[in-house]
mmCIF file with all atom_site columns, C-alpha atoms in Angstrom:
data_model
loop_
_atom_site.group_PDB
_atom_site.id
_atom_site.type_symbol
_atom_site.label_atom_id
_atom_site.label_alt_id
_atom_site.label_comp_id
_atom_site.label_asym_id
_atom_site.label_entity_id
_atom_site.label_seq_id
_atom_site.pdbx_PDB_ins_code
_atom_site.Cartn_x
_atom_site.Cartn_y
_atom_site.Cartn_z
_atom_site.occupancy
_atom_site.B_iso_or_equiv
_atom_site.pdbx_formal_charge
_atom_site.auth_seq_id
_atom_site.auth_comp_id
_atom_site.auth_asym_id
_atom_site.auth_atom_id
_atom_site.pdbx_PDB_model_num
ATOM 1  C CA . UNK N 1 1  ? 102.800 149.828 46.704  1.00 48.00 ? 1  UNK N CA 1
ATOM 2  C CA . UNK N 1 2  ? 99.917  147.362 45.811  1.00 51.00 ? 2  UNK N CA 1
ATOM 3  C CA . UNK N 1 3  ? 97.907  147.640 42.389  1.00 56.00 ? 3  UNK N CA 1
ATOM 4  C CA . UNK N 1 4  ? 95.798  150.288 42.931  1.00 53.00 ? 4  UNK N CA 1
ATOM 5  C CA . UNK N 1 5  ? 98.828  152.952 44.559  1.00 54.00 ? 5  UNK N CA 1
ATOM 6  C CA . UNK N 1 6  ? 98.246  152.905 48.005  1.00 58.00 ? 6  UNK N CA 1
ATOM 7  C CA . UNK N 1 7  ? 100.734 151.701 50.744  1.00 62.00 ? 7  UNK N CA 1
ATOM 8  C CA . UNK N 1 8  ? 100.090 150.149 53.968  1.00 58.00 ? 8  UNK N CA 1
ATOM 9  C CA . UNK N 1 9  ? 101.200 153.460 55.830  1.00 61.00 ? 9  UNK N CA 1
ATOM 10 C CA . UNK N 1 10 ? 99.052  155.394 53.367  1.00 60.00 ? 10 UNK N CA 1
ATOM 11 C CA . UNK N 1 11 ? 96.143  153.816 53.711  1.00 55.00 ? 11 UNK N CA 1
ATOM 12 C CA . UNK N 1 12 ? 96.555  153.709 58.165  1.00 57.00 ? 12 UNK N CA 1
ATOM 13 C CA . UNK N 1 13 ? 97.398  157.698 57.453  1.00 61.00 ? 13 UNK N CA 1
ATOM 14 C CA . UNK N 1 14 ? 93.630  158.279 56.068  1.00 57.00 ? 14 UNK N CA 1
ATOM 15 C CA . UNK N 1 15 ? 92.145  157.127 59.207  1.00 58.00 ? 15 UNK N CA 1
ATOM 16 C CA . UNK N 1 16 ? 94.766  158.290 62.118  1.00 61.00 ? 16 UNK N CA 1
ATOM 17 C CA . UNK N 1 17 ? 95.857  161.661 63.681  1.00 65.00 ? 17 UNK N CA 1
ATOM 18 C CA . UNK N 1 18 ? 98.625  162.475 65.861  1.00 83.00 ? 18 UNK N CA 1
ATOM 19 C CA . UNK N 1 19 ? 98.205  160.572 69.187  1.00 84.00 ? 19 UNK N CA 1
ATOM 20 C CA . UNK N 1 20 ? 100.037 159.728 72.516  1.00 86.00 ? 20 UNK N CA 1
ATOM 21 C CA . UNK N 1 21 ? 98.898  156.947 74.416  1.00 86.00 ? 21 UNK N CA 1
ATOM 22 C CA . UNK N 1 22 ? 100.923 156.509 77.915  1.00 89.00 ? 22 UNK N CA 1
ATOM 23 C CA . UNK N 1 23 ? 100.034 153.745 79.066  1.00 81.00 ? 23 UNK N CA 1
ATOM 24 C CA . UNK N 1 24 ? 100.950 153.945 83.025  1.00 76.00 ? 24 UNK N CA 1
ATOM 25 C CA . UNK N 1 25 ? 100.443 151.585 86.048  1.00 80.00 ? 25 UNK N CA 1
ATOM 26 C CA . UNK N 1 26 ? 97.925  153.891 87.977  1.00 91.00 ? 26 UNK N CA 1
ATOM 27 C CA . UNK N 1 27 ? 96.063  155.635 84.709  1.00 92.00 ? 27 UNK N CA 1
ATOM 28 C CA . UNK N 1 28 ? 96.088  155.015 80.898  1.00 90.00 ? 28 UNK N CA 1
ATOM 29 C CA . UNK N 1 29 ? 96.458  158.562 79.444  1.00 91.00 ? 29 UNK N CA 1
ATOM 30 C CA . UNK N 1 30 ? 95.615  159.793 75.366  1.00 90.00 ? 30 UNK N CA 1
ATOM 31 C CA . UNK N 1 31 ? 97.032  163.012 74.293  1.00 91.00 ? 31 UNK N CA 1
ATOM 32 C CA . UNK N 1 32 ? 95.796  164.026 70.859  1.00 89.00 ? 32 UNK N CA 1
ATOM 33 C CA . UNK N 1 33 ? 97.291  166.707 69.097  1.00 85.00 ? 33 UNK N CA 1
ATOM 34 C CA . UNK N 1 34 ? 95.578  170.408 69.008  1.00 86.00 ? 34 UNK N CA 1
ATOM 35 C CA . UNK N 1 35 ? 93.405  168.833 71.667  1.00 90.00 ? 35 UNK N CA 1
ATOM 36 C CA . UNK N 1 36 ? 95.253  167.875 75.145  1.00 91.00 ? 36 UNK N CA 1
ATOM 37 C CA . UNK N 1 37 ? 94.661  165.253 76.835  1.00 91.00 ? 37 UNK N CA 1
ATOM 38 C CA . UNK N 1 38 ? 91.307  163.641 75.713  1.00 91.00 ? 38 UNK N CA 1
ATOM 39 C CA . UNK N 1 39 ? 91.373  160.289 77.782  1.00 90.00 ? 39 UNK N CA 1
ATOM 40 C CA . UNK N 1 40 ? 92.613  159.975 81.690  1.00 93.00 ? 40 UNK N CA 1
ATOM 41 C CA . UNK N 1 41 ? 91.089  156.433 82.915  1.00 92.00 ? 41 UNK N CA 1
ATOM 42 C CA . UNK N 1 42 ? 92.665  154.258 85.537  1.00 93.00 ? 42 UNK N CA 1
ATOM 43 C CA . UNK N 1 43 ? 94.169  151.550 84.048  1.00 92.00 ? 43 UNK N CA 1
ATOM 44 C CA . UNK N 1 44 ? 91.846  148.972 85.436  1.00 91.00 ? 44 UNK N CA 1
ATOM 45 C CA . UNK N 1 45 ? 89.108  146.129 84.017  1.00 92.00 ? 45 UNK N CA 1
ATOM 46 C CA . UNK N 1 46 ? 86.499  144.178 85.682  1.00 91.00 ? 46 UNK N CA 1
ATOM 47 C CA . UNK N 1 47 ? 86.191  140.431 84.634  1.00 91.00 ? 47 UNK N CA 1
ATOM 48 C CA . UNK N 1 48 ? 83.621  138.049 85.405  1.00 91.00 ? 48 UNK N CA 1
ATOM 49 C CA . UNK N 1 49 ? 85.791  135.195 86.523  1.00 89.00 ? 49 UNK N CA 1
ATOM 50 C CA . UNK N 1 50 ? 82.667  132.877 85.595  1.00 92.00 ? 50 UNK N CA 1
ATOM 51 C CA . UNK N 1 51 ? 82.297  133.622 82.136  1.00 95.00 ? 51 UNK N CA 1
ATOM 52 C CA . UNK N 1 52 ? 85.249  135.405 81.315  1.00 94.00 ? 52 UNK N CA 1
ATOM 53 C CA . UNK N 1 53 ? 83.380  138.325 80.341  1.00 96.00 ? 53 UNK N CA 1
ATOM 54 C CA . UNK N 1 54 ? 84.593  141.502 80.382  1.00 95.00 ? 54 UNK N CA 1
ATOM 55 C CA . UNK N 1 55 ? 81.741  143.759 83.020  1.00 93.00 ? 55 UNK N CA 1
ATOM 56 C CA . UNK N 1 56 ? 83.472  147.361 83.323  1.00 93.00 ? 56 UNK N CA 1
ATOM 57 C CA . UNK N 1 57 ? 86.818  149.519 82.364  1.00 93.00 ? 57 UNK N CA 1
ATOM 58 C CA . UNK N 1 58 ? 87.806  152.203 83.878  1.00 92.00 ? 58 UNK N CA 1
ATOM 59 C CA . UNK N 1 59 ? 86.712  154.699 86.544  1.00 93.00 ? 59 UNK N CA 1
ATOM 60 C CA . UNK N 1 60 ? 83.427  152.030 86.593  1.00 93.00 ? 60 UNK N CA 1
ATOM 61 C CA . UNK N 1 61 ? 85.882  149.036 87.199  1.00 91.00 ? 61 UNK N CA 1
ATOM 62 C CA . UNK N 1 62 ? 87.602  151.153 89.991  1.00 90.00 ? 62 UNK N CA 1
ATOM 63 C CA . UNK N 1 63 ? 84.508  152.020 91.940  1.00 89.00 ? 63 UNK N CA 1
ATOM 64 C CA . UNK N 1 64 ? 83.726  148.072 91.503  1.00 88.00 ? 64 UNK N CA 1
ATOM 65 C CA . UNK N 1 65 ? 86.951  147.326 93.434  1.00 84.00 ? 65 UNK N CA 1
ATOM 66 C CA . UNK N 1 66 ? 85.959  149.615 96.309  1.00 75.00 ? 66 UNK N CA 1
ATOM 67 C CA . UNK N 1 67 ? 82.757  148.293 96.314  1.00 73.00 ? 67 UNK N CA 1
ATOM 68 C CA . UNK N 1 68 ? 84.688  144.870 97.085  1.00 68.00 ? 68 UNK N CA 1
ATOM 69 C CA . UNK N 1 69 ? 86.282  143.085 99.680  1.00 60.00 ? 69 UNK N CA 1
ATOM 70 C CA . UNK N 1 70 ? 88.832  141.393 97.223  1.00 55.00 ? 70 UNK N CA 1
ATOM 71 C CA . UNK N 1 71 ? 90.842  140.064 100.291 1.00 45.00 ? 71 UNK N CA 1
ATOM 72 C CA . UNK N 1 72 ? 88.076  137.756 101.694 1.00 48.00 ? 72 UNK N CA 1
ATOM 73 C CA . UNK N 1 73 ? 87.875  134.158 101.359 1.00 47.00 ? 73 UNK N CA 1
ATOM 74 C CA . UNK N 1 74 ? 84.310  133.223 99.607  1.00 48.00 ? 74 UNK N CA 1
ATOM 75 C CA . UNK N 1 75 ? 82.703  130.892 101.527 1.00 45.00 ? 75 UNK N CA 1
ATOM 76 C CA . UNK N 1 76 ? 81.537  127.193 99.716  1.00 44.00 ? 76 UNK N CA 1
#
């Protein structure tokens, strides 16, 4: 306990609630409790291999990859 009477865990316990995060190879799932699932997003992020910069998660990121042909050579 620090000086003023609040422990690390305390202090996390003001700001969290009961959650689930699965964390699965197709889609990144958050359960919350009293509400169900509140977060089903394929587990996917878009990266601009330029600047490093991160352009879309998600369901966006996924409909980027379709919109792709990520098996062609680029032409120089």
């Amino acid at each position: 306990m620090n000086k003023n009477g609040y422990n690390l865990r305390s202090v996390f316990s003001l700001f969290s609630s009961d959650l689930a995060i699965d964390l699965g190879t197709a889609n990144t799932l958050v359960f919350a409790h009293g509400k169900g699932i509140v977060v089903n997003e394929p587990s996917i992020v878009a990266i601009n291999k330029t600047t490093g910069e991160v352009v879309a998660v998600g369901r966006e990121a996924k409909d980027m990859k379709r919109k792709t042909c990520w098996g062609a050579r680029r032409e120089t």
